[in-house]
């Protein structure tokens, strides 16, 4: 075991400096753009605009995999750190595409708060709803940034109403937009009673933005009478009828502070960041089978929430992302890998700064570190020192799409199986074996369509294997549990059954009707949607 000589006060001070959050949004709301602007404030990337939106040919900082470049969407989650005003900010980037929601959900377990990004013209969209639901489930504070005010937008009051009607969360605007689109004049800061003036164009620094004191004369001069009256009316309405700022309700996730701006123009972004960092929680405890683990618990602990391969084509390796939950992490330290009972030495911990990754010497609770993974880690694994315990199970999502897979070239059989084994170990896809058909074939189960493509791409890129896939018409997978006789009866019927990696029986159904029919016909069998419920 490594000797820890960092004192507890130092650890506490480091914890207090950390904010770890995820940005959630529907695709196209501007998450990549906002992330890049935030990184810019931390000096993590040199110039705004060097990392343009991915629709241009240049690659965005947070998009690593080649497949993302080809498809123009974010399919991986990444974690990045930057320092800003003495705060260590950890941003978890989550893919917005729905096929990768499973990955996103897992990433959200590593966040202590969330920033919900909303397109001012579109309001609450499909993917926002799903991601919001997960944040709600975890009870984390949610901060809202309403983006693209430089475009024709919906009425801001309507947008707040929608947050309440659709998401069921009350809101408290911290600032308020004046005009929109061509007539976007700026944002009124309710706490400071001042207006940040918007001028069409791109801002680099907050200093470039003109700020006008909230006195009537100055504001009328700046905004004109119409917009002055309008913003005063709106603010009065918010003061009287809106929810007051209430830190306790924000911490419980019942009230969301709302900020307005335009990410691409870097307008309202720094104001948001400054205030957000004073409101966002420091690293919070995580649940385990030994009770809640507080960040200031002196012994090191953390868990793997994501495994990603090929982040950098020059390295061709796999990285396990670990959220540090307690104690102090030091490069080269020996920790227990609780699932296998082995002691492992963490010699190449990395942290991510925009495009760069660096070997780090130490890290603290709230930090996300990347561990080189020679194939030992699984999603959900706990690493710790002292008496072993396990962090709570990661959310599990039953696959909804199935396909038989084989290697195109039978000679590549070995590489094929190695690749399949490693990718399933990571936990993002499920592999089953056909049962009762005379031959052992592999059935791949995924949650979303895009995972097929990633699977195919990775087998080829990492293992040199071309594969053939034959789609199967099933949509539901249920682990079956019951007496030997009942299971035998079910299996020898016309039902489709496969076996999972651990040899447990899984029934596949084409639709909900089939599933219902089977549960009625076999009342003594339990059909469960996750092996953890067996
Ligand atoms: P993501 O899919 O959420 O990561 O969204 P992107 O950051 O890629 O942005 C989607 C599109 O919206 C891109 O074309 C951006 O240039 C554009 N965009 C982002 N922020 C703004 C904004 O504040 N105003 C306007 N007009 N466009 C924006």
Coordinates of C-alpha atoms and ligand atoms in Angstrom, one line a residue:
X1 CA 0.0 0.0 0.0
X2 CA 1.3 3.4 -0.8
X3 CA 2.1 5.7 2.1
X4 CA -0.1 8.7 2.2
X5 CA 1.4 11.8 3.7
X6 CA -1.0 14.4 2.5
X7 CA -2.7 15.8 5.5
X8 CA -6.5 15.8 5.8
X9 CA -6.7 19.6 5.8
X10 CA -5.0 19.7 2.4
X11 CA -7.5 17.1 1.1
X12 CA -10.4 19.2 2.5
X13 CA -9.1 22.3 0.8
X14 CA -8.7 20.5 -2.5
X15 CA -12.2 19.1 -2.3
X16 CA -13.6 22.6 -1.6
X17 CA -12.0 23.8 -4.9
X18 CA -13.7 21.3 -7.1
X19 CA -16.8 21.4 -9.2
X20 CA -17.7 18.4 -11.3
X21 CA -20.7 18.7 -13.6
X22 CA -22.2 17.4 -16.8
X23 CA -23.8 19.4 -19.6
X24 CA -27.0 17.9 -20.8
X25 CA -29.0 18.9 -23.9
X26 CA -30.7 17.8 -27.0
X27 CA -28.4 17.5 -30.1
X28 CA -27.7 20.9 -31.7
X29 CA -28.6 23.0 -28.7
X30 CA -25.0 24.2 -28.6
X31 CA -23.3 21.9 -26.1
X32 CA -20.0 21.6 -28.0
X33 CA -20.0 25.3 -28.5
X34 CA -20.6 26.1 -24.9
X35 CA -18.1 23.5 -23.7
X36 CA -15.5 25.1 -25.9
X37 CA -16.2 28.6 -24.6
X38 CA -15.9 27.3 -21.0
X39 CA -12.6 25.7 -21.7
X40 CA -11.5 28.9 -23.3
X41 CA -12.0 30.8 -20.0
X42 CA -9.8 28.2 -18.3
X43 CA -7.1 28.9 -20.8
X44 CA -7.4 25.2 -21.9
X45 CA -7.6 26.2 -25.5
X46 CA -5.9 29.2 -26.9
X47 CA -8.4 30.9 -29.2
X48 CA -12.1 30.8 -29.5
X49 CA -12.7 29.5 -33.0
X50 CA -9.7 27.3 -33.2
X51 CA -12.1 24.5 -32.3
X52 CA -15.1 25.1 -34.4
X53 CA -18.4 23.4 -34.4
X54 CA -18.2 20.0 -35.9
X55 CA -20.3 20.9 -38.9
X56 CA -17.3 22.7 -40.2
X57 CA -14.4 20.4 -41.3
X58 CA -12.4 21.1 -38.2
X59 CA -12.7 18.8 -35.2
X60 CA -14.2 19.9 -32.0
X61 CA -12.1 19.4 -28.9
X62 CA -14.5 17.1 -27.2
X63 CA -15.0 14.8 -30.1
X64 CA -12.4 12.2 -30.3
X65 CA -13.4 9.2 -32.2
X66 CA -13.0 9.1 -35.9
X67 CA -16.5 7.8 -36.3
X68 CA -17.7 11.0 -34.7
X69 CA -15.9 13.0 -37.3
X70 CA -17.4 11.0 -40.1
X71 CA -21.0 11.2 -38.8
X72 CA -20.8 14.6 -37.3
X73 CA -22.3 13.7 -34.0
X74 CA -20.9 13.1 -30.5
X75 CA -20.9 9.5 -29.7
X76 CA -18.5 9.4 -26.8
X77 CA -18.5 11.0 -23.4
X78 CA -15.4 12.8 -22.4
X79 CA -14.1 14.4 -19.3
X80 CA -12.1 17.6 -19.2
X81 CA -10.5 19.7 -16.5
X82 CA -9.6 23.3 -16.4
X83 CA -8.8 25.8 -13.7
X84 CA -10.6 29.0 -13.4
X85 CA -10.3 31.6 -10.6
X86 CA -8.7 29.0 -8.3
X87 CA -11.5 26.4 -9.0
X88 CA -10.8 23.1 -10.6
X89 CA -13.6 22.6 -13.0
X90 CA -14.3 19.1 -14.2
X91 CA -16.7 18.9 -17.2
X92 CA -18.3 15.7 -18.2
X93 CA -19.4 15.9 -21.8
X94 CA -22.3 13.6 -22.6
X95 CA -23.4 12.6 -26.1
X96 CA -26.7 14.0 -27.0
X97 CA -27.6 11.4 -29.5
X98 CA -30.3 9.1 -28.1
X99 CA -28.6 5.9 -29.2
X100 CA -25.9 6.6 -26.7
X101 CA -28.2 7.5 -23.8
X102 CA -27.0 4.5 -21.8
X103 CA -23.5 5.8 -21.9
X104 CA -24.8 9.2 -20.9
X105 CA -26.7 7.9 -18.0
X106 CA -23.6 6.3 -16.6
X107 CA -21.6 9.4 -17.1
X108 CA -24.2 11.4 -15.1
X109 CA -23.5 9.3 -12.0
X110 CA -20.1 10.9 -12.0
X111 CA -21.5 14.4 -11.9
X112 CA -22.4 16.4 -8.8
X113 CA -24.6 18.8 -10.8
X114 CA -25.8 19.3 -14.3
X115 CA -26.1 22.2 -16.7
X116 CA -29.2 21.9 -18.8
X117 CA -28.7 23.6 -22.1
X118 CA -31.8 24.7 -24.0
X119 CA -32.2 26.2 -27.5
X120 CA -34.3 29.3 -27.0
X121 CA -36.2 28.7 -30.2
X122 CA -37.0 25.1 -29.5
X123 CA -37.5 24.9 -25.8
X124 CA -37.5 21.5 -24.0
X125 CA -36.8 18.8 -26.5
X126 CA -37.0 15.0 -26.4
X127 CA -33.5 14.2 -25.3
X128 CA -33.5 17.0 -22.7
X129 CA -36.5 15.3 -21.1
X130 CA -34.8 11.9 -20.8
X131 CA -31.6 13.3 -19.4
X132 CA -33.4 15.6 -17.1
X133 CA -35.3 12.6 -15.7
X134 CA -32.0 10.9 -14.8
X135 CA -30.7 14.0 -13.1
X136 CA -33.9 14.2 -11.2
X137 CA -33.7 10.6 -10.1
X138 CA -30.2 11.4 -8.7
X139 CA -31.5 14.5 -7.0
X140 CA -28.6 16.7 -8.3
X141 CA -28.9 20.4 -8.7
X142 CA -29.7 21.5 -12.2
X143 CA -28.7 24.8 -13.7
X144 CA -30.2 26.1 -17.0
X145 CA -28.6 28.0 -19.8
X146 CA -30.9 29.1 -22.5
X147 CA -28.9 29.5 -25.6
X148 CA -29.1 31.2 -29.0
X149 CA -30.8 34.5 -28.0
X150 CA -29.2 36.0 -31.0
X151 CA -31.8 34.2 -33.1
X152 CA -35.5 34.5 -33.2
X153 CA -36.5 32.8 -30.0
X154 CA -39.6 31.8 -28.0
X155 CA -40.9 34.2 -25.4
X156 CA -38.7 33.7 -22.3
X157 CA -41.7 33.5 -20.0
X158 CA -43.1 30.7 -22.2
X159 CA -39.8 28.9 -21.9
X160 CA -39.9 29.0 -18.1
X161 CA -43.5 27.9 -18.2
X162 CA -42.4 24.9 -20.3
X163 CA -39.7 24.0 -17.8
X164 CA -42.4 23.7 -15.2
X165 CA -45.1 22.0 -17.4
X166 CA -42.9 19.5 -19.2
X167 CA -40.1 18.9 -16.7
X168 CA -41.9 19.8 -13.5
X169 CA -39.1 22.0 -12.2
X170 CA -39.6 25.6 -11.0
X171 CA -37.2 28.2 -12.2
X172 CA -35.5 31.3 -11.0
X173 CA -34.0 33.5 -13.7
X174 CA -30.7 35.0 -12.6
X175 CA -30.7 37.2 -15.6
X176 CA -33.2 38.2 -18.3
X177 CA -32.9 38.7 -22.1
X178 CA -33.8 42.0 -23.6
X179 CA -35.1 41.5 -27.1
X180 CA -34.0 38.6 -29.3
X181 CA -32.7 37.8 -32.7
X182 CA -32.0 40.9 -34.8
X183 CA -33.2 42.9 -31.8
X184 CA -31.2 41.2 -29.1
X185 CA -30.1 44.0 -26.8
X186 CA -28.5 42.2 -24.0
X187 CA -29.2 40.6 -20.6
X188 CA -30.4 42.2 -17.4
X189 CA -28.6 40.9 -14.3
X190 CA -31.2 40.7 -11.6
X191 CA -28.7 40.4 -8.7
X192 CA -26.5 43.2 -9.8
X193 CA -29.1 45.4 -11.4
X194 CA -27.1 46.0 -14.5
X195 CA -27.3 45.3 -18.2
X196 CA -24.7 43.5 -20.3
X197 CA -25.0 45.1 -23.7
X198 CA -25.1 42.8 -26.7
X199 CA -23.6 43.9 -30.0
X200 CA -23.7 41.5 -32.9
X201 CA -20.4 39.7 -33.2
X202 CA -18.1 37.5 -31.4
X203 CA -16.7 38.2 -27.9
X204 CA -13.5 36.8 -26.6
X205 CA -13.2 38.3 -23.2
X206 CA -15.8 39.4 -20.7
X207 CA -14.1 42.8 -20.5
X208 CA -15.1 43.5 -24.1
X209 CA -18.7 43.5 -23.1
X210 CA -20.2 46.8 -22.2
X211 CA -22.0 46.9 -18.9
X212 CA -24.6 49.6 -18.1
X213 CA -25.7 50.4 -14.6
X214 CA -29.3 49.8 -13.9
X215 CA -30.3 53.5 -13.6
X216 CA -33.3 54.5 -15.8
X217 CA -31.6 57.3 -17.7
X218 CA -28.6 55.2 -18.7
X219 CA -30.7 52.3 -19.7
X220 CA -33.2 54.2 -21.7
X221 CA -30.3 55.8 -23.6
X222 CA -28.9 52.4 -24.2
X223 CA -32.0 50.3 -24.9
X224 CA -34.5 52.8 -26.1
X225 CA -37.8 53.4 -24.3
X226 CA -39.6 50.4 -25.7
X227 CA -37.0 47.8 -24.6
X228 CA -36.5 49.6 -21.3
X229 CA -40.2 49.5 -20.5
X230 CA -40.4 45.9 -21.6
X231 CA -37.6 44.6 -19.5
X232 CA -38.8 46.6 -16.4
X233 CA -42.3 45.1 -16.8
X234 CA -40.9 41.6 -17.2
X235 CA -38.6 42.0 -14.1
X236 CA -41.5 43.3 -12.1
X237 CA -43.6 40.3 -13.0
X238 CA -40.7 37.9 -12.1
X239 CA -40.2 39.7 -8.8
X240 CA -43.9 39.4 -7.9
X241 CA -45.0 36.1 -9.4
X242 CA -41.7 34.2 -9.9
X243 CA -40.0 31.9 -7.4
X244 CA -37.4 33.6 -5.2
X245 CA -33.8 32.5 -5.2
X246 CA -33.6 29.7 -2.7
X247 CA -30.4 27.9 -2.2
X248 CA -31.9 25.0 -0.4
X249 CA -34.4 24.3 -3.2
X250 CA -31.6 24.6 -5.8
X251 CA -29.5 22.0 -3.9
X252 CA -32.4 19.6 -3.8
X253 CA -33.0 20.0 -7.6
X254 CA -36.4 21.5 -7.1
X255 CA -35.5 25.0 -8.4
X256 CA -33.3 25.7 -11.4
X257 CA -31.4 29.0 -11.7
X258 CA -31.8 30.1 -15.3
X259 CA -29.2 32.1 -17.3
X260 CA -29.6 33.4 -20.9
X261 CA -27.0 34.0 -23.5
X262 CA -25.5 33.1 -26.8
X263 CA -22.8 30.6 -26.6
X264 CA -21.4 31.0 -30.1
X265 CA -21.0 34.8 -29.5
X266 CA -19.6 34.1 -26.1
X267 CA -22.2 36.3 -24.7
X268 CA -23.5 35.6 -21.2
X269 CA -21.2 32.6 -20.9
X270 CA -18.7 34.0 -18.5
X271 CA -21.4 35.6 -16.4
X272 CA -23.0 32.2 -16.2
X273 CA -19.7 30.5 -15.4
X274 CA -18.9 32.9 -12.6
X275 CA -22.2 32.6 -10.9
X276 CA -22.6 28.9 -11.5
X277 CA -19.3 28.1 -9.9
X278 CA -20.4 29.9 -6.7
X279 CA -23.7 27.9 -6.6
X280 CA -22.6 24.5 -7.8
X281 CA -22.0 21.9 -5.2
X282 CA -18.5 20.7 -4.2
X283 CA -18.0 16.9 -4.6
X284 CA -20.8 15.0 -2.9
X285 CA -20.9 11.6 -1.2
X286 CA -21.5 8.4 -3.3
X287 CA -23.5 5.4 -2.1
X288 CA -21.9 2.0 -1.5
X289 CA -22.6 -1.3 0.1
X290 CA -20.8 0.0 3.2
X291 CA -23.0 3.2 3.4
X292 CA -22.4 6.6 1.9
X293 CA -18.7 7.4 1.1
X294 CA -17.9 11.0 1.9
X295 CA -15.3 12.8 -0.1
X296 CA -13.3 13.6 3.0
X297 CA -13.1 9.9 4.0
X298 CA -9.3 9.6 4.3
X299 CA -8.9 6.5 2.3
X300 CA -8.8 6.6 -1.5
X301 CA -11.8 5.2 -3.4
X302 CA -13.4 5.7 -6.8
X303 CA -15.3 3.8 -9.5
X304 CA -15.1 3.3 -13.2
X305 CA -18.1 4.8 -15.1
X306 CA -16.9 4.6 -18.6
X307 CA -14.4 2.7 -20.7
X308 CA -13.3 4.2 -24.0
X309 CA -11.0 2.9 -26.7
X310 CA -9.2 4.7 -29.4
X311 CA -9.5 8.2 -28.0
X312 CA -6.3 9.1 -29.7
X313 CA -5.5 7.3 -32.9
X314 CA -1.8 7.8 -32.2
X315 CA -2.2 5.7 -29.0
X316 CA -4.7 3.0 -29.9
X317 CA -5.4 2.2 -26.4
X318 CA -8.3 1.9 -23.9
X319 CA -8.9 4.3 -21.1
X320 CA -11.1 3.6 -18.0
X321 CA -12.6 6.7 -16.6
X322 CA -12.6 6.8 -12.9
X323 CA -14.5 9.2 -10.6
X324 CA -12.5 9.8 -7.5
X325 CA -14.9 9.6 -4.5
X326 CA -12.7 9.9 -1.5
X327 CA -9.2 10.3 -0.3
X328 CA -6.1 11.2 -2.2
X329 CA -4.8 9.8 -5.4
X330 CA -1.1 9.6 -6.1
X331 CA 0.5 8.3 -9.3
X332 CA 1.8 4.8 -8.8
X333 CA -0.3 4.0 -5.8
X334 CA -1.5 0.5 -5.2
X335 CA -5.2 0.0 -4.9
X336 CA -7.6 -2.9 -4.6
X337 CA -9.6 -3.9 -7.6
X338 CA -12.6 -5.0 -5.5
X339 CA -14.4 -7.2 -8.1
X340 CA -11.3 -9.4 -8.6
X341 CA -9.7 -9.0 -5.2
X342 CA -6.4 -8.1 -6.9
X343 CA -4.1 -5.3 -5.9
X344 CA -3.1 -3.1 -8.8
X345 CA -0.7 -0.3 -9.3
X346 CA -2.0 2.8 -11.0
X347 CA 1.1 4.0 -12.8
X348 CA -0.2 6.0 -15.7
X349 CA -3.1 8.1 -14.6
X350 CA -4.1 10.7 -17.1
X351 CA -6.2 13.8 -17.1
X352 CA -7.7 15.5 -20.0
X353 CA -7.4 19.1 -21.0
X354 CA -9.2 19.8 -24.2
X355 CA -7.2 17.9 -26.9
X356 CA -4.3 17.0 -24.6
X357 CA -4.0 14.3 -22.1
X358 CA -1.3 14.5 -19.5
X359 CA 0.1 12.1 -17.0
X360 CA -0.9 13.4 -13.6
X361 CA 0.9 13.0 -10.3
X362 CA -2.1 13.4 -8.0
X363 CA -5.8 13.9 -7.9
X364 CA -8.6 14.5 -5.4
X365 CA -12.3 13.7 -4.9
X366 CA -14.4 15.0 -7.7
X367 CA -11.7 14.6 -10.2
X368 CA -12.0 12.3 -13.2
X369 CA -8.9 10.4 -14.2
X370 CA -8.2 8.2 -17.1
X371 CA -6.5 4.9 -16.3
X372 CA -4.7 2.9 -18.9
X373 CA -6.8 -0.3 -19.2
X374 CA -5.0 -3.5 -20.3
X375 CA -8.4 -5.2 -20.2
X376 CA -9.0 -5.5 -16.5
X377 CA -11.7 -2.9 -15.9
X378 CA -15.4 -3.1 -16.2
X379 CA -17.9 -0.4 -16.0
X380 CA -19.0 -0.1 -12.3
X381 CA -15.7 -1.4 -10.9
X382 CA -14.7 0.0 -7.5
X383 CA -11.1 0.8 -6.7
X384 CA -10.2 1.5 -3.1
X385 CA -7.7 1.3 -0.3
X386 CA -8.5 0.0 3.2
X387 CA -11.4 -2.4 3.8
X388 CA -13.0 -3.2 0.5
X389 CA -16.5 -2.1 -0.4
X390 CA -18.4 -1.6 -3.7
X391 CA -20.1 1.5 -5.0
X392 CA -23.7 1.1 -6.0
X393 CA -24.5 -0.7 -9.3
X394 CA -24.5 1.4 -12.4
X395 CA -27.8 1.8 -14.0
X396 CA -28.4 -1.0 -16.4
X397 CA -30.4 -0.8 -19.6
X398 CA -31.9 -3.9 -21.3
X399 CA -30.9 -4.1 -25.0
X400 CA -33.6 -3.5 -27.5
X401 CA -31.9 -4.5 -30.7
X402 CA -30.3 -7.8 -31.6
X403 CA -28.2 -9.2 -34.4
X404 CA -26.2 -12.3 -35.0
X405 CA -22.6 -11.6 -35.6
X406 CA -19.8 -13.6 -37.2
X407 CA -16.3 -12.8 -38.6
X408 CA -16.4 -12.4 -42.3
X409 CA -13.2 -14.3 -42.6
X410 CA -13.4 -17.6 -40.7
X411 CA -9.6 -17.5 -40.3
X412 CA -9.9 -14.4 -38.1
X413 CA -12.0 -16.4 -35.6
X414 CA -9.5 -15.8 -32.8
X415 CA -9.2 -12.0 -33.1
X416 CA -13.0 -11.9 -33.5
X417 CA -13.6 -13.6 -30.2
X418 CA -10.9 -11.5 -28.5
X419 CA -12.5 -8.3 -29.7
X420 CA -16.0 -9.4 -28.8
X421 CA -14.8 -10.4 -25.3
X422 CA -13.1 -7.2 -24.7
X423 CA -15.9 -5.0 -25.9
X424 CA -18.5 -6.8 -23.8
X425 CA -16.2 -6.6 -20.8
X426 CA -16.5 -2.8 -21.1
X427 CA -20.2 -3.3 -20.4
X428 CA -21.7 -1.2 -23.1
X429 CA -22.9 -4.1 -25.3
X430 CA -24.3 -7.5 -24.4
X431 CA -23.3 -10.7 -26.0
X432 CA -25.5 -13.9 -25.9
X433 CA -25.0 -17.4 -27.2
X434 CA -27.8 -19.1 -29.2
X435 CA -29.3 -22.0 -27.4
X436 CA -31.0 -25.1 -28.6
X437 CA -30.2 -24.5 -32.2
X438 CA -27.4 -27.0 -32.6
X439 CA -24.7 -24.4 -33.3
X440 CA -23.2 -21.9 -31.0
X441 CA -23.7 -18.5 -32.6
X442 CA -23.2 -15.1 -31.1
X443 CA -26.0 -12.6 -30.7
X444 CA -25.2 -9.0 -30.0
X445 CA -27.6 -6.9 -28.0
X446 CA -27.5 -3.1 -28.0
X447 CA -29.7 -0.3 -26.8
X448 CA -29.3 2.0 -29.8
X449 CA -28.7 1.6 -33.5
X450 CA -25.4 3.5 -33.5
X451 CA -23.8 1.1 -31.1
X452 CA -23.8 -1.5 -34.0
X453 CA -21.8 0.9 -36.0
X454 CA -19.4 1.6 -33.2
X455 CA -19.0 -2.1 -32.6
X456 CA -18.3 -2.8 -36.3
X457 CA -15.9 0.1 -36.5
X458 CA -14.0 -0.9 -33.4
X459 CA -13.6 -4.6 -34.4
X460 CA -12.1 -3.5 -37.6
X461 CA -10.0 -0.7 -36.3
X462 CA -8.7 -2.4 -33.1
X463 CA -8.8 -6.1 -34.0
X464 CA -8.6 -6.1 -37.8
X465 CA -11.8 -8.1 -38.2
X466 CA -14.6 -7.5 -40.7
X467 CA -17.8 -8.7 -39.4
X468 CA -21.2 -9.9 -40.8
X469 CA -24.3 -8.9 -39.0
X470 CA -27.8 -10.3 -39.4
X471 CA -30.5 -8.3 -37.7
X472 CA -33.0 -10.3 -35.6
X473 CA -36.5 -9.1 -35.2
X474 CA -36.5 -8.9 -31.3
X475 CA -37.0 -5.9 -29.2
X476 CA -37.2 -7.2 -25.7
X477 CA -34.8 -9.3 -23.6
X478 CA -35.9 -10.8 -20.3
X479 CA -33.9 -12.9 -18.0
X480 CA -36.0 -15.8 -16.9
X481 CA -36.1 -17.2 -13.4
X482 CA -38.1 -20.1 -12.0
X483 CA -38.0 -23.8 -11.1
X484 CA -36.0 -26.2 -13.3
X485 CA -39.2 -27.8 -14.7
X486 CA -40.8 -24.5 -15.5
X487 CA -37.8 -23.2 -17.3
X488 CA -37.5 -26.5 -19.2
X489 CA -41.1 -26.2 -20.3
X490 CA -40.5 -22.7 -21.4
X491 CA -37.4 -23.5 -23.3
X492 CA -38.7 -26.6 -25.1
X493 CA -41.7 -24.6 -26.3
X494 CA -41.5 -22.3 -29.3
X495 CA -39.9 -19.5 -27.3
X496 CA -36.6 -18.0 -28.4
X497 CA -34.0 -18.4 -25.7
X498 CA -30.4 -17.4 -25.6
X499 CA -27.7 -17.6 -22.9
X500 CA -25.8 -14.7 -21.5
X501 CA -22.1 -14.7 -20.7
X502 CA -22.7 -16.2 -17.3
X503 CA -24.9 -19.0 -18.8
X504 CA -28.2 -17.5 -17.6
X505 CA -31.3 -17.9 -19.8
X506 CA -32.6 -14.9 -21.6
X507 CA -35.9 -14.9 -23.5
X508 CA -36.2 -12.7 -26.6
X509 CA -39.5 -11.2 -27.7
X510 CA -40.5 -9.4 -30.8
X511 CA -42.9 -7.1 -29.1
X512 CA -44.6 -6.3 -25.9
X513 CA -47.6 -8.5 -26.8
X514 CA -45.3 -11.5 -27.0
X515 CA -43.8 -10.8 -23.7
X516 CA -47.2 -10.3 -22.1
X517 CA -48.5 -13.5 -23.7
X518 CA -45.5 -15.5 -22.3
X519 CA -45.9 -14.0 -18.8
X520 CA -49.6 -15.1 -18.8
X521 CA -48.8 -18.6 -20.2
X522 CA -46.0 -19.2 -17.7
X523 CA -47.2 -17.5 -14.5
X524 CA -44.5 -19.3 -12.4
X525 CA -41.7 -17.8 -14.4
X526 CA -40.3 -14.4 -13.5
X527 CA -39.3 -12.3 -16.5
X528 CA -36.8 -9.6 -15.4
X529 CA -35.3 -6.8 -17.5
X530 CA -31.9 -6.8 -15.7
X531 CA -29.7 -9.6 -14.4
X532 CA -29.2 -7.6 -11.2
X533 CA -32.9 -8.3 -10.4
X534 CA -32.5 -12.1 -10.6
Ligands
LIG1 P1 -24.4 20.3 -29.9 O1 -25.0 19.3 -30.9 O2 -25.4 20.6 -28.8 O3 -23.0 20.0 -29.4 O4 -24.4 21.7 -30.6 P2 -23.2 22.5 -31.3 O5 -22.4 23.2 -30.3 O6 -22.5 21.7 -32.3 O7 -24.1 23.6 -32.0 C1 -25.1 23.3 -33.0 C2 -25.2 24.5 -34.0 O8 -25.7 25.6 -33.3 C3 -23.9 24.9 -34.6 O9 -24.1 25.2 -35.9 C4 -23.5 26.1 -33.7 O10 -22.7 27.0 -34.5 C5 -24.9 26.7 -33.5 N1 -24.9 27.5 -32.2 C6 -24.4 27.2 -31.0 N2 -24.6 28.2 -30.2 C7 -25.2 29.2 -30.8 C8 -25.7 30.5 -30.5 O11 -25.6 31.0 -29.4 N3 -26.3 31.2 -31.5 C9 -26.5 30.7 -32.8 N4 -27.1 31.4 -33.7 N5 -26.1 29.5 -33.1 C10 -25.4 28.7 -32.2

